[in-house]
mmCIF file of C-alpha atoms in Angstrom:
data_model
loop_
_atom_site.group_PDB
_atom_site.id
_atom_site.type_symbol
_atom_site.label_atom_id
_atom_site.label_comp_id
_atom_site.label_asym_id
_atom_site.label_seq_id
_atom_site.Cartn_x
_atom_site.Cartn_y
_atom_site.Cartn_z
ATOM 1 C CA GLY U 1 -62.681 -8.808 -222.578
ATOM 2 C CA ALA U 2 -64.354 -5.788 -221.072
ATOM 3 C CA VAL U 3 -68.147 -5.608 -220.990
ATOM 4 C CA VAL U 4 -70.304 -2.965 -222.604
ATOM 5 C CA SER U 5 -74.047 -3.169 -222.114
ATOM 6 C CA GLN U 6 -76.838 -1.527 -224.065
ATOM 7 C CA HIS U 7 -80.414 -1.014 -223.094
ATOM 8 C CA PRO U 8 -82.965 -1.616 -224.416
ATOM 9 C CA SER U 9 -82.096 -4.491 -226.748
ATOM 10 C CA TRP U 10 -85.051 -3.638 -228.900
ATOM 11 C CA VAL U 11 -87.685 -0.929 -228.885
ATOM 12 C CA ILE U 12 -90.735 -0.064 -230.950
ATOM 13 C CA CYS U 13 -91.916 3.516 -230.924
ATOM 14 C CA LYS U 14 -94.502 5.598 -232.716
ATOM 15 C CA SER U 15 -93.497 8.041 -235.407
ATOM 16 C CA GLY U 16 -92.854 11.484 -233.953
ATOM 17 C CA THR U 17 -91.833 10.307 -230.515
ATOM 18 C CA SER U 18 -88.343 10.208 -229.024
ATOM 19 C CA VAL U 19 -86.488 7.176 -227.799
ATOM 20 C CA LYS U 20 -83.409 6.898 -225.618
ATOM 21 C CA ILE U 21 -80.769 4.164 -225.788
ATOM 22 C CA GLU U 22 -78.284 3.686 -222.968
ATOM 23 C CA CYS U 23 -74.729 2.422 -223.230
ATOM 24 C CA ARG U 24 -72.807 1.418 -220.127
ATOM 25 C CA SER U 25 -69.261 0.240 -219.593
ATOM 26 C CA LEU U 26 -69.642 -2.283 -216.791
ATOM 27 C CA ASP U 27 -66.104 -2.984 -215.656
ATOM 28 C CA PHE U 28 -64.059 -0.042 -216.833
ATOM 29 C CA GLN U 29 -64.273 3.702 -217.128
ATOM 30 C CA ALA U 30 -64.766 5.064 -220.597
ATOM 31 C CA THR U 31 -63.965 8.684 -221.303
ATOM 32 C CA THR U 32 -64.806 8.038 -224.934
ATOM 33 C CA MET U 33 -67.706 6.113 -226.400
ATOM 34 C CA PHE U 34 -68.830 5.752 -229.996
ATOM 35 C CA TRP U 35 -72.266 5.366 -231.570
ATOM 36 C CA TYR U 36 -72.921 3.461 -234.796
ATOM 37 C CA ARG U 37 -75.937 2.525 -236.832
ATOM 38 C CA GLN U 38 -76.257 -0.422 -239.148
ATOM 39 C CA PHE U 39 -78.846 -1.123 -241.812
ATOM 40 C CA PRO U 40 -79.569 -4.672 -242.992
ATOM 41 C CA LYS U 41 -76.775 -6.250 -245.025
ATOM 42 C CA GLN U 42 -74.583 -3.184 -244.576
ATOM 43 C CA SER U 43 -71.534 -2.440 -242.496
ATOM 44 C CA LEU U 44 -71.473 -0.316 -239.372
ATOM 45 C CA MET U 45 -71.560 3.431 -239.925
ATOM 46 C CA LEU U 46 -70.003 5.665 -237.285
ATOM 47 C CA MET U 47 -72.424 8.373 -236.181
ATOM 48 C CA ALA U 48 -70.604 10.206 -233.435
ATOM 49 C CA THR U 49 -67.903 10.161 -230.809
ATOM 50 C CA SER U 50 -69.107 10.778 -227.286
ATOM 51 C CA ASN U 51 -66.698 12.374 -224.823
ATOM 52 C CA GLU U 52 -67.359 12.439 -221.104
ATOM 53 C CA GLY U 53 -68.112 15.925 -219.899
ATOM 54 C CA SER U 54 -68.070 17.569 -223.313
ATOM 55 C CA LYS U 55 -70.067 17.792 -226.497
ATOM 56 C CA ALA U 56 -70.162 14.874 -228.872
ATOM 57 C CA THR U 57 -68.389 15.027 -232.206
ATOM 58 C CA TYR U 58 -70.659 14.044 -235.075
ATOM 59 C CA GLU U 59 -69.616 12.500 -238.361
ATOM 60 C CA GLN U 60 -70.414 14.331 -241.554
ATOM 61 C CA GLY U 61 -74.040 13.983 -242.551
ATOM 62 C CA VAL U 62 -75.318 13.035 -239.089
ATOM 63 C CA GLU U 63 -77.833 15.510 -237.665
ATOM 64 C CA LYS U 64 -76.787 16.449 -234.155
ATOM 65 C CA ASP U 65 -80.230 17.809 -233.287
ATOM 66 C CA LYS U 66 -81.809 14.544 -234.384
ATOM 67 C CA PHE U 67 -79.441 12.248 -232.566
ATOM 68 C CA LEU U 68 -78.743 13.721 -229.150
ATOM 69 C CA ILE U 69 -75.794 12.263 -227.302
ATOM 70 C CA ASN U 70 -75.071 12.744 -223.628
ATOM 71 C CA HIS U 71 -72.030 11.345 -221.837
ATOM 72 C CA ALA U 72 -72.574 12.505 -218.291
ATOM 73 C CA SER U 73 -70.434 9.961 -216.477
ATOM 74 C CA LEU U 74 -67.430 7.749 -217.086
ATOM 75 C CA THR U 75 -69.629 4.678 -217.501
ATOM 76 C CA LEU U 76 -72.737 5.935 -219.282
ATOM 77 C CA SER U 77 -73.530 7.469 -222.645
ATOM 78 C CA THR U 78 -77.013 7.899 -224.039
ATOM 79 C CA LEU U 79 -78.312 8.335 -227.575
ATOM 80 C CA THR U 80 -81.718 9.927 -227.985
ATOM 81 C CA VAL U 81 -83.398 9.692 -231.366
ATOM 82 C CA THR U 82 -85.723 12.686 -231.438
ATOM 83 C CA SER U 83 -88.914 12.875 -233.461
ATOM 84 C CA ALA U 84 -88.279 9.418 -234.800
ATOM 85 C CA HIS U 85 -89.531 8.436 -238.239
ATOM 86 C CA PRO U 86 -89.681 5.053 -239.955
ATOM 87 C CA GLU U 87 -86.433 5.758 -241.820
ATOM 88 C CA ASP U 88 -84.683 5.921 -238.433
ATOM 89 C CA SER U 89 -85.454 2.249 -237.905
ATOM 90 C CA SER U 90 -82.086 0.576 -237.626
ATOM 91 C CA PHE U 91 -79.658 -1.361 -235.445
ATOM 92 C CA TYR U 92 -77.851 1.066 -233.148
ATOM 93 C CA ILE U 93 -74.588 -0.052 -231.576
ATOM 94 C CA CYS U 94 -72.389 1.653 -229.024
ATOM 95 C CA SER U 95 -68.797 1.022 -228.134
ATOM 96 C CA ALA U 96 -66.446 2.202 -225.431
ATOM 97 C CA ARG U 97 -62.704 2.689 -225.331
ATOM 98 C CA ASP U 98 -60.843 1.003 -222.510
ATOM 99 C CA ARG U 99 -57.740 3.105 -221.936
ATOM 100 C CA GLY U 100 -56.494 0.535 -219.465
ATOM 101 C CA THR U 101 -55.552 -1.840 -222.293
ATOM 102 C CA SER U 102 -52.640 -1.742 -224.691
ATOM 103 C CA GLY U 103 -53.811 -0.056 -227.831
ATOM 104 C CA ASN U 104 -56.827 1.477 -226.031
ATOM 105 C CA THR U 105 -59.046 -1.392 -227.143
ATOM 106 C CA ILE U 106 -62.649 -0.604 -228.053
ATOM 107 C CA TYR U 107 -65.420 -2.947 -226.951
ATOM 108 C CA PHE U 108 -68.947 -3.058 -228.317
ATOM 109 C CA GLY U 109 -72.363 -3.421 -226.817
ATOM 110 C CA GLU U 110 -74.936 -5.946 -227.946
ATOM 111 C CA GLY U 111 -76.792 -3.418 -230.051
ATOM 112 C CA SER U 112 -80.306 -1.997 -229.906
ATOM 113 C CA TRP U 113 -82.946 -2.603 -232.545
ATOM 114 C CA LEU U 114 -85.165 0.412 -233.127
ATOM 115 C CA THR U 115 -88.391 0.071 -235.082
ATOM 116 C CA VAL U 116 -90.415 3.209 -235.721
ATOM 117 C CA VAL U 117 -94.021 2.602 -236.743
ATOM 118 C CA ASP J 1 -57.153 6.081 -240.652
ATOM 119 C CA ALA J 2 -55.743 3.767 -243.326
ATOM 120 C CA LYS J 3 -58.063 1.793 -245.531
ATOM 121 C CA THR J 4 -58.066 -1.991 -245.560
ATOM 122 C CA THR J 5 -58.924 -4.476 -248.277
ATOM 123 C CA GLN J 6 -60.474 -7.851 -247.506
ATOM 124 C CA PRO J 7 -62.020 -10.543 -249.683
ATOM 125 C CA PRO J 8 -65.818 -10.286 -249.492
ATOM 126 C CA SER J 9 -66.351 -13.930 -248.607
ATOM 127 C CA MET J 10 -64.559 -17.146 -247.729
ATOM 128 C CA ASP J 11 -65.522 -20.709 -246.907
ATOM 129 C CA CYS J 12 -63.808 -22.989 -244.441
ATOM 130 C CA ALA J 13 -64.388 -26.586 -243.440
ATOM 131 C CA GLU J 14 -65.242 -27.213 -239.822
ATOM 132 C CA GLY J 15 -62.171 -28.212 -237.826
ATOM 133 C CA ARG J 16 -59.754 -26.717 -240.308
ATOM 134 C CA ALA J 17 -57.806 -23.510 -239.897
ATOM 135 C CA ALA J 18 -59.414 -20.380 -241.298
ATOM 136 C CA ASN J 19 -56.917 -17.868 -242.680
ATOM 137 C CA LEU J 20 -58.407 -14.442 -243.312
ATOM 138 C CA PRO J 21 -56.196 -11.993 -245.214
ATOM 139 C CA CYS J 22 -56.161 -8.219 -244.993
ATOM 140 C CA ASN J 23 -54.221 -5.651 -246.977
ATOM 141 C CA HIS J 24 -53.385 -2.298 -245.399
ATOM 142 C CA SER J 25 -50.634 -0.938 -247.605
ATOM 143 C CA THR J 26 -51.012 2.668 -246.420
ATOM 144 C CA ILE J 27 -50.772 1.919 -242.708
ATOM 145 C CA SER J 28 -48.883 4.478 -240.646
ATOM 146 C CA GLY J 29 -46.245 3.681 -238.076
ATOM 147 C CA ASN J 30 -48.502 4.422 -235.108
ATOM 148 C CA GLU J 31 -51.522 2.505 -236.357
ATOM 149 C CA TYR J 32 -52.520 -0.826 -234.894
ATOM 150 C CA VAL J 33 -54.241 -3.631 -236.807
ATOM 151 C CA TYR J 34 -57.494 -4.679 -235.146
ATOM 152 C CA TRP J 35 -59.771 -7.599 -235.903
ATOM 153 C CA TYR J 36 -63.413 -7.804 -234.915
ATOM 154 C CA ARG J 37 -66.178 -10.131 -235.928
ATOM 155 C CA GLN J 38 -69.921 -9.700 -236.052
ATOM 156 C CA ILE J 39 -72.279 -12.578 -235.781
ATOM 157 C CA HIS J 40 -75.672 -11.863 -237.284
ATOM 158 C CA SER J 41 -77.728 -9.304 -235.335
ATOM 159 C CA GLN J 42 -75.145 -8.849 -232.596
ATOM 160 C CA GLY J 43 -72.615 -6.171 -231.747
ATOM 161 C CA PRO J 44 -69.050 -6.681 -233.013
ATOM 162 C CA GLN J 45 -66.799 -8.831 -230.879
ATOM 163 C CA TYR J 46 -63.162 -7.902 -230.331
ATOM 164 C CA ILE J 47 -60.786 -10.659 -231.430
ATOM 165 C CA ILE J 48 -57.207 -9.448 -231.393
ATOM 166 C CA HIS J 49 -54.936 -6.554 -232.252
ATOM 167 C CA GLY J 50 -51.267 -5.955 -232.961
ATOM 168 C CA LEU J 51 -48.751 -3.328 -233.965
ATOM 169 C CA LYS J 52 -45.828 -5.146 -235.571
ATOM 170 C CA ASN J 53 -45.281 -8.428 -233.757
ATOM 171 C CA ASN J 54 -47.375 -11.528 -234.258
ATOM 172 C CA GLU J 55 -49.980 -11.972 -231.561
ATOM 173 C CA THR J 56 -51.919 -14.933 -230.207
ATOM 174 C CA ASN J 57 -54.757 -15.227 -227.738
ATOM 175 C CA GLU J 58 -57.394 -17.788 -226.887
ATOM 176 C CA MET J 59 -59.449 -16.902 -229.930
ATOM 177 C CA ALA J 60 -56.978 -16.446 -232.765
ATOM 178 C CA SER J 61 -53.529 -15.604 -234.022
ATOM 179 C CA LEU J 62 -52.570 -12.466 -235.889
ATOM 180 C CA ILE J 63 -49.683 -12.578 -238.327
ATOM 181 C CA ILE J 64 -48.399 -9.185 -239.511
ATOM 182 C CA THR J 65 -45.900 -9.002 -242.347
ATOM 183 C CA GLU J 66 -42.566 -7.360 -241.674
ATOM 184 C CA ASP J 67 -43.432 -4.316 -243.795
ATOM 185 C CA ARG J 68 -46.824 -4.150 -241.997
ATOM 186 C CA LYS J 69 -48.668 -3.796 -245.279
ATOM 187 C CA SER J 70 -50.746 -6.896 -244.764
ATOM 188 C CA SER J 71 -51.873 -9.286 -242.074
ATOM 189 C CA THR J 72 -53.640 -12.605 -241.633
ATOM 190 C CA LEU J 73 -56.060 -13.622 -238.941
ATOM 191 C CA ILE J 74 -55.908 -17.325 -238.177
ATOM 192 C CA LEU J 75 -58.673 -19.259 -236.459
ATOM 193 C CA PRO J 76 -56.830 -22.524 -235.774
ATOM 194 C CA HIS J 77 -59.786 -24.891 -235.600
ATOM 195 C CA ALA J 78 -62.870 -23.277 -237.071
ATOM 196 C CA THR J 79 -66.275 -24.272 -235.726
ATOM 197 C CA LEU J 80 -69.757 -23.545 -237.033
ATOM 198 C CA ARG J 81 -70.042 -20.816 -234.406
ATOM 199 C CA ASP J 82 -67.189 -18.950 -236.086
ATOM 200 C CA THR J 83 -69.454 -18.158 -239.036
ATOM 201 C CA ALA J 84 -69.534 -14.351 -239.043
ATOM 202 C CA VAL J 85 -68.376 -11.221 -240.814
ATOM 203 C CA TYR J 86 -64.751 -10.476 -239.926
ATOM 204 C CA TYR J 87 -63.493 -6.927 -239.994
ATOM 205 C CA CYS J 88 -59.863 -5.872 -240.269
ATOM 206 C CA ILE J 89 -59.380 -2.249 -239.197
ATOM 207 C CA VAL J 90 -56.285 -0.114 -238.787
ATOM 208 C CA ARG J 91 -56.502 2.534 -236.149
ATOM 209 C CA ALA J 92 -54.330 5.097 -234.438
ATOM 210 C CA THR J 93 -54.789 4.820 -230.715
ATOM 211 C CA HIS J 94 -53.459 8.062 -229.345
ATOM 212 C CA TYR J 95 -56.253 10.229 -227.978
ATOM 213 C CA ASN J 96 -55.436 13.238 -230.097
ATOM 214 C CA GLN J 97 -55.412 11.118 -233.231
ATOM 215 C CA GLY J 98 -59.022 10.085 -232.935
ATOM 216 C CA GLY J 99 -58.816 6.409 -232.295
ATOM 217 C CA LYS J 100 -62.079 5.781 -234.142
ATOM 218 C CA LEU J 101 -62.903 2.397 -235.652
ATOM 219 C CA ILE J 102 -64.048 2.827 -239.238
ATOM 220 C CA PHE J 103 -65.592 -0.348 -240.606
ATOM 221 C CA GLY J 104 -65.246 -1.553 -244.172
ATOM 222 C CA GLN J 105 -67.275 -4.358 -245.673
ATOM 223 C CA GLY J 106 -65.309 -7.162 -244.035
ATOM 224 C CA THR J 107 -65.064 -10.827 -244.998
ATOM 225 C CA GLU J 108 -68.079 -13.055 -244.588
ATOM 226 C CA LEU J 109 -66.688 -16.356 -243.341
ATOM 227 C CA SER J 110 -68.868 -19.418 -243.708
ATOM 228 C CA VAL J 111 -67.749 -22.481 -241.779
ATOM 229 C CA LYS J 112 -69.286 -25.584 -243.297
ATOM 230 C CA PRO J 113 -69.713 -29.063 -241.778
#
């Protein structure tokens, strides 16, 4: 299957600082990427849909000024958690849609663990 | 996107076939059935998808009933490494119909020696 890479795999940051997570589609172009977060023992929760060259679409209840998404190229989307607080500590996962496959298959990155101290 | 119903957990003996059911009685004609799995602390892994015909790849087989209201994912020879949470998701794939993957609780499959 297609490869989606996230960086960093894990990050620890101080409360009040911002942290950026990158999501790259390595072997296909992705006009659409998706960002999820997952708390322990829970399922994935969709945060936003990232569209190349346009503003992201956020799910209800997700603060767009808190979670900044930029999709500046066909292979890269970034999620910036601004003014992070301990409650933002979570597993953040991105995915990318490969329109070159039947059914526009979506592939996921390895995830990024964020710990805010 | 249509909602799916899966059993919360299942056990399977190593080397035996694992059959994971999924109900999606409100599926629309343009919605595909997708299966993903998530091994602990990793991103979900794509397994297989189908529209109406049965599908098979190197990982699994997908059996979709004729009325498309339910499906079964089959892992033919389960190994310990297949222990994971398996998600069945129905999804429209046309760009103007969103195409988002909305995850339910999935089935936690435990493969035992």
